């Protein structure tokens, strides 16, 4: 499945390059250049490929209808392989050689740090838009997130299970600098909500220590275990913990790479596992943008829809709206982020939070169902 998606990505990139070559020079000069360095072949490649597929699909549909004010979108994507130094170098090239008008972000805090702190990006005065980050980070006005904060995702997980009467919580934490703030946040929430801390598993400790801690946590019988870890850490924990507790709820966050997770932990281990989500069900048909995304994916892409293709689609749709607001040299993204009223993106309501530099506060939850895939 992963290899098939990778070949689809290659076909997509080649098609985009051929389309670029086919355009006359005058049309190219009048285009709006939107650029992105993102992981397409590294540890989060499947996340990046889905995200790019959704973004590309929206821009394809927008160009087919005439673009923005008669100007077509030129969307350039470079594979940073999840490498921070490469991401910074590719971003510099996109700014200098390709004259990018807007920059979309990549995956993870380390990559985003490298780009935002790079000399070329700082000189540009641009806003890095919609990176995918699962750790607690705030970059001020240098970055505008589309998705809600990790704290908002975690609040939703707590509130959802609190309504079910769940009071005992375990934590599985992968101890590194990126996870430490979120771990402290989860610990404080357990106390604030008068819940019982059942125990902690330290992911990445020696195999024997992790096995012992997983067994002790299972014996404490928590109602739910919250995982603060990357995809590999989450998979490692599930594989061990499910030996002792096959039917205890385990909760992860929206940027968990399900393809990689399934390779580490078998599908049986992934049952009774839930993930926060930052878009509605991509298979749903309740709101206009769900239908728009589904129809355009069928028209322009030969692959299944996912939460990440849907997020990419709405991210691109939001950027197009920001470009329409740009005037007098002022960045349309910052104009959009400073809006006082909510913004309807076809049924997904954006509530810009200028202080937190975030466009959306939407959070849902999905269960990993028997046989694979998420059930919203």
Coordinates of C-alpha atoms in Angstrom, one line a residue:
X1 CA 0.0 0.0 0.0
X2 CA 2.8 2.4 1.0
X3 CA 4.7 1.7 -2.3
X4 CA 1.6 2.2 -4.4
X5 CA 1.0 5.6 -2.8
X6 CA 4.6 6.5 -3.4
X7 CA 4.4 5.7 -7.1
X8 CA 1.2 7.8 -7.2
X9 CA 3.1 10.6 -5.7
X10 CA 5.8 10.3 -8.4
X11 CA 3.2 10.4 -11.1
X12 CA 1.6 13.5 -9.5
X13 CA 4.9 15.3 -9.3
X14 CA 5.8 14.4 -13.0
X15 CA 2.4 15.6 -14.1
X16 CA 2.8 18.9 -12.3
X17 CA 6.2 19.4 -13.9
X18 CA 4.8 18.6 -17.4
X19 CA 1.9 21.0 -16.9
X20 CA 4.4 23.8 -15.9
X21 CA 6.4 23.2 -19.1
X22 CA 3.3 23.3 -21.2
X23 CA 2.3 26.7 -20.1
X24 CA 3.3 29.8 -22.2
X25 CA 5.8 32.1 -20.7
X26 CA 3.3 35.0 -20.3
X27 CA 1.0 32.8 -18.4
X28 CA 3.8 31.6 -16.1
X29 CA 4.9 35.1 -15.3
X30 CA 1.4 36.0 -14.1
X31 CA 1.0 33.0 -11.8
X32 CA 0.9 33.0 -8.0
X33 CA 3.7 30.8 -6.8
X34 CA 2.9 28.7 -3.7
X35 CA 5.8 26.6 -2.5
X36 CA 6.3 23.9 0.1
X37 CA 9.2 21.7 1.5
X38 CA 7.7 18.7 3.2
X39 CA 8.5 15.1 4.0
X40 CA 7.4 12.9 1.0
X41 CA 9.8 9.9 1.4
X42 CA 11.1 10.0 5.0
X43 CA 9.6 8.9 8.3
X44 CA 6.4 10.9 7.8
X45 CA 6.2 10.5 4.0
X46 CA 2.7 9.0 4.0
X47 CA 1.4 12.0 6.0
X48 CA 3.2 14.4 3.6
X49 CA 1.9 12.7 0.5
X50 CA -1.7 12.8 1.7
X51 CA -1.4 16.4 2.7
X52 CA 0.1 17.4 -0.6
X53 CA -2.5 15.4 -2.5
X54 CA -5.3 17.4 -0.8
X55 CA -3.6 20.7 -1.4
X56 CA -2.8 19.9 -5.1
X57 CA -6.4 18.8 -5.7
X58 CA -7.8 22.1 -4.5
X59 CA -5.4 24.1 -6.6
X60 CA -6.1 22.0 -9.6
X61 CA -9.8 22.7 -9.2
X62 CA -9.2 26.4 -8.6
X63 CA -7.0 26.7 -11.8
X64 CA -9.7 24.8 -13.8
X65 CA -12.1 27.5 -12.8
X66 CA -9.8 30.4 -13.7
X67 CA -7.6 30.8 -10.7
X68 CA -7.7 33.9 -8.5
X69 CA -8.5 37.1 -10.3
X70 CA -7.5 35.4 -13.5
X71 CA -4.1 34.3 -12.1
X72 CA -3.3 30.6 -12.0
X73 CA -1.6 28.9 -9.1
X74 CA 1.8 27.4 -9.5
X75 CA 2.2 24.9 -6.7
X76 CA 5.8 23.8 -6.1
X77 CA 6.6 20.9 -3.8
X78 CA 10.0 19.7 -2.7
X79 CA 10.8 16.6 -0.7
X80 CA 12.7 17.5 2.5
X81 CA 12.7 13.8 3.7
X82 CA 11.9 15.1 7.2
X83 CA 15.5 16.5 7.4
X84 CA 15.6 20.0 9.1
X85 CA 18.8 21.1 7.3
X86 CA 17.4 20.0 3.9
X87 CA 14.1 21.7 4.6
X88 CA 15.9 25.0 5.3
X89 CA 18.0 24.7 2.2
X90 CA 15.0 23.8 0.0
X91 CA 13.0 26.7 1.4
X92 CA 15.8 29.1 0.5
X93 CA 15.9 27.8 -3.0
X94 CA 12.1 28.2 -3.3
X95 CA 12.4 31.8 -2.2
X96 CA 15.4 32.7 -4.2
X97 CA 15.2 30.7 -7.5
X98 CA 11.4 30.1 -7.7
X99 CA 10.3 33.4 -6.2
X100 CA 7.7 31.9 -4.0
X101 CA 4.8 34.3 -3.1
X102 CA 3.6 32.0 -0.2
X103 CA 5.2 29.3 1.8
X104 CA 3.4 26.2 3.2
X105 CA 5.1 24.4 6.1
X106 CA 6.4 20.9 6.6
X107 CA 6.0 18.3 9.3
X108 CA 7.3 18.5 12.8
X109 CA 8.8 21.1 15.2
X110 CA 12.4 20.4 14.2
X111 CA 11.8 21.1 10.5
X112 CA 9.7 24.2 11.3
X113 CA 12.4 25.5 13.7
X114 CA 15.1 25.1 11.0
X115 CA 13.0 26.9 8.4
X116 CA 11.8 29.7 10.6
X117 CA 15.3 30.4 12.0
X118 CA 17.1 30.2 8.6
X119 CA 18.6 33.5 7.4
X120 CA 16.7 33.4 4.0
X121 CA 13.3 32.9 5.6
X122 CA 13.9 35.6 8.2
X123 CA 15.0 38.0 5.4
X124 CA 11.8 37.3 3.4
X125 CA 9.5 38.6 6.1
X126 CA 7.0 36.0 5.0
X127 CA 4.6 33.9 7.1
X128 CA 5.1 30.1 7.1
X129 CA 1.6 28.7 6.7
X130 CA 0.0 25.5 8.0
X131 CA 2.9 23.3 9.1
X132 CA 1.9 20.1 10.8
X133 CA 3.2 20.1 14.4
X134 CA 2.2 17.8 17.3
X135 CA 4.3 19.4 20.0
X136 CA 3.7 22.6 22.1
X137 CA 5.3 25.4 20.1
X138 CA 4.5 29.0 19.5
X139 CA 6.4 31.0 16.8
X140 CA 4.6 34.3 17.1
X141 CA 3.7 36.0 13.8
X142 CA 6.4 34.0 11.8
X143 CA 4.0 31.0 11.6
X144 CA 0.3 30.8 11.0
X145 CA -1.2 27.4 11.9
X146 CA -4.3 26.2 10.3
X147 CA -5.0 23.3 12.7
X148 CA -5.8 23.7 16.4
X149 CA -3.1 23.4 19.1
X150 CA -2.0 20.1 20.6
X151 CA -3.4 21.4 23.9
X152 CA -6.8 21.8 22.2
X153 CA -6.6 18.2 20.9
X154 CA -5.7 16.9 24.3
X155 CA -8.5 18.9 26.0
X156 CA -11.0 17.3 23.6
X157 CA -9.7 13.8 24.5
X158 CA -10.0 14.5 28.2
X159 CA -13.5 16.0 27.8
X160 CA -14.7 13.1 25.6
X161 CA -13.7 10.4 28.1
X162 CA -14.7 12.5 31.1
X163 CA -18.2 12.4 29.8
X164 CA -18.0 8.6 29.8
X165 CA -17.2 8.7 33.5
X166 CA -13.5 7.7 33.1
X167 CA -11.5 8.8 36.1
X168 CA -8.3 6.7 36.1
X169 CA -5.6 7.7 33.5
X170 CA -2.2 6.2 32.6
X171 CA 0.4 8.0 30.6
X172 CA 2.9 6.6 28.1
X173 CA 5.6 9.2 27.4
X174 CA 8.5 9.2 25.0
X175 CA 10.9 11.3 26.9
X176 CA 12.6 13.9 24.7
X177 CA 12.6 17.7 24.6
X178 CA 9.7 17.9 22.2
X179 CA 7.4 15.8 24.3
X180 CA 8.3 17.2 27.7
X181 CA 5.9 20.2 27.6
X182 CA 3.0 18.0 26.5
X183 CA 3.7 15.5 29.2
X184 CA 3.6 18.2 31.8
X185 CA 0.4 19.5 30.3
X186 CA -1.3 16.0 30.4
X187 CA -0.1 15.5 34.0
X188 CA -1.5 18.8 35.2
X189 CA -4.8 18.1 33.4
X190 CA -5.1 14.8 35.3
X191 CA -4.7 16.7 38.6
X192 CA -7.0 19.5 37.5
X193 CA -9.8 17.2 36.6
X194 CA -9.4 15.2 39.9
X195 CA -8.5 12.1 38.0
X196 CA -6.3 9.3 39.3
X197 CA -2.9 8.7 37.8
X198 CA -2.6 5.0 37.4
X199 CA 1.0 4.9 36.3
X200 CA 3.6 5.9 33.7
X201 CA 5.4 4.0 31.0
X202 CA 8.6 5.5 29.7
X203 CA 8.8 4.8 26.0
X204 CA 12.4 4.3 24.8
X205 CA 13.6 2.9 28.1
X206 CA 15.3 -0.5 28.0
X207 CA 13.1 -3.3 26.7
X208 CA 13.0 -4.9 30.2
X209 CA 12.0 -1.6 31.9
X210 CA 9.3 -0.9 29.4
X211 CA 7.9 -4.4 29.7
X212 CA 7.8 -4.1 33.5
X213 CA 6.2 -0.7 33.4
X214 CA 3.6 -1.8 30.8
X215 CA 2.7 -4.8 33.0
X216 CA 2.4 -2.6 36.1
X217 CA 0.2 -0.1 34.3
X218 CA -2.1 -2.8 33.0
X219 CA -2.4 -4.2 36.6
X220 CA -3.5 -0.8 37.8
X221 CA -6.4 -1.1 35.3
X222 CA -6.6 2.5 34.0
X223 CA -9.7 3.5 32.1
X224 CA -7.5 5.1 29.4
X225 CA -3.9 5.5 28.6
X226 CA -2.8 8.8 26.9
X227 CA 0.3 8.5 24.7
X228 CA 2.7 11.4 24.4
X229 CA 5.0 10.1 21.7
X230 CA 5.8 10.1 18.0
X231 CA 4.4 7.4 15.7
X232 CA 7.2 4.9 16.3
X233 CA 7.1 5.4 20.0
X234 CA 3.3 4.9 20.0
X235 CA 3.6 1.7 18.0
X236 CA 6.4 0.4 20.3
X237 CA 4.2 1.1 23.4
X238 CA 1.0 -0.5 21.9
X239 CA 2.9 -3.7 20.9
X240 CA 4.1 -4.1 24.5
X241 CA 1.1 -2.9 26.4
X242 CA -1.5 -5.0 24.5
X243 CA 0.2 -8.1 25.8
X244 CA -1.3 -7.2 29.1
X245 CA -4.3 -5.0 28.3
X246 CA -5.9 -5.8 25.0
X247 CA -9.1 -3.9 25.8
X248 CA -8.0 -0.7 27.5
X249 CA -8.6 2.5 25.6
X250 CA -5.4 4.1 24.4
X251 CA -5.5 7.7 23.0
X252 CA -3.1 9.3 20.5
X253 CA -3.1 12.5 18.5
X254 CA -4.0 13.4 14.9
X255 CA -0.5 13.4 13.5
X256 CA 0.1 9.7 14.2
X257 CA 1.1 8.1 11.0
X258 CA -1.3 5.2 10.7
X259 CA 0.6 3.4 8.0
X260 CA 3.8 3.3 10.0
X261 CA 1.9 2.5 13.1
X262 CA 0.4 -0.6 11.5
X263 CA 3.8 -1.8 10.4
X264 CA 5.1 -1.6 14.0
X265 CA 2.0 -2.7 16.0
X266 CA -0.3 -5.3 14.3
X267 CA -4.0 -4.4 13.8
X268 CA -5.1 -6.4 16.8
X269 CA -2.9 -4.1 19.0
X270 CA -4.4 -1.0 17.4
X271 CA -8.0 -2.0 18.3
X272 CA -9.4 0.1 21.3
X273 CA -7.2 2.9 20.2
X274 CA -8.6 6.4 19.5
X275 CA -7.0 9.4 17.8
X276 CA -8.0 13.1 17.9
X277 CA -8.8 14.5 14.5
X278 CA -8.8 18.2 13.3
X279 CA -11.2 17.8 10.4
X280 CA -14.7 16.2 10.2
X281 CA -15.0 12.7 8.7
X282 CA -13.5 12.9 5.2
X283 CA -16.0 10.2 4.0
X284 CA -19.0 12.2 5.3
X285 CA -21.5 14.2 3.2
X286 CA -23.0 16.5 5.8
X287 CA -21.3 19.7 4.9
X288 CA -20.5 21.3 1.5
X289 CA -16.7 21.1 1.8
X290 CA -16.8 17.4 2.5
X291 CA -18.6 16.8 -0.8
X292 CA -16.4 19.3 -2.6
X293 CA -13.3 17.5 -1.3
X294 CA -14.6 14.0 -2.2
X295 CA -15.8 15.0 -5.6
X296 CA -12.5 16.8 -6.5
X297 CA -10.4 13.9 -5.2
X298 CA -12.4 11.6 -7.5
X299 CA -11.9 14.0 -10.4
X300 CA -8.2 14.8 -10.0
X301 CA -6.6 12.0 -7.9
X302 CA -6.5 8.2 -8.1
X303 CA -6.4 7.5 -4.4
X304 CA -8.5 7.3 -1.3
X305 CA -9.5 10.3 0.7
X306 CA -8.2 10.6 4.3
X307 CA -8.2 13.1 7.1
X308 CA -4.9 14.5 5.8
X309 CA -6.1 14.9 2.2
X310 CA -9.1 16.7 3.6
X311 CA -7.0 18.9 5.9
X312 CA -4.7 19.8 2.9
X313 CA -7.7 20.6 0.7
X314 CA -9.2 23.0 3.3
X315 CA -5.8 24.5 4.1
X316 CA -5.4 25.3 0.3
X317 CA -9.0 26.7 0.2
X318 CA -8.2 28.9 3.2
X319 CA -5.0 30.2 1.6
X320 CA -6.9 31.0 -1.6
X321 CA -9.3 33.1 0.5
X322 CA -6.3 34.9 2.1
X323 CA -4.7 35.6 -1.3
X324 CA -8.0 37.3 -2.3
X325 CA -7.7 39.6 0.7
X326 CA -4.1 40.6 -0.1
X327 CA -3.8 44.3 -1.0
X328 CA -1.3 47.1 -0.9
X329 CA 1.5 44.6 -0.2
X330 CA -0.1 43.4 3.0
X331 CA 0.0 39.7 3.6
X332 CA -3.4 38.2 3.2
X333 CA -2.7 35.4 5.7
X334 CA -2.2 38.0 8.4
X335 CA -5.3 39.9 7.3
X336 CA -7.3 36.6 7.5
X337 CA -5.8 35.7 10.9
X338 CA -6.8 39.1 12.3
X339 CA -10.5 38.7 11.3
X340 CA -12.8 39.3 14.3
X341 CA -15.7 37.2 12.9
X342 CA -15.8 33.5 12.2
X343 CA -15.1 32.4 8.6
X344 CA -17.2 29.7 6.9
X345 CA -15.2 27.4 4.7
X346 CA -18.1 25.4 3.4
X347 CA -19.3 24.1 6.8
X348 CA -15.9 24.1 8.6
X349 CA -16.0 27.3 10.7
X350 CA -12.7 29.0 11.3
X351 CA -12.3 31.1 14.4
X352 CA -9.0 32.9 14.0
X353 CA -7.0 33.1 17.2
X354 CA -4.5 35.9 16.7
X355 CA -2.8 35.4 20.0
X356 CA -2.2 31.7 19.2
X357 CA -1.7 32.2 15.5
X358 CA -4.3 29.5 14.7
X359 CA -7.1 29.5 12.2
X360 CA -9.2 26.5 13.3
X361 CA -10.3 25.1 16.7
X362 CA -12.1 22.1 15.3
X363 CA -11.4 18.8 17.0
X364 CA -13.1 15.4 16.8
X365 CA -12.2 11.9 17.8
X366 CA -12.0 8.7 15.8
X367 CA -11.6 5.0 16.8
X368 CA -9.3 2.7 15.0
X369 CA -11.8 0.0 13.9
X370 CA -11.4 -3.7 13.6
X371 CA -9.7 -4.6 10.3
X372 CA -8.1 -1.1 9.9
X373 CA -9.0 2.5 9.2
X374 CA -10.6 5.2 11.4
X375 CA -14.2 5.3 12.4
X376 CA -15.4 8.8 13.2

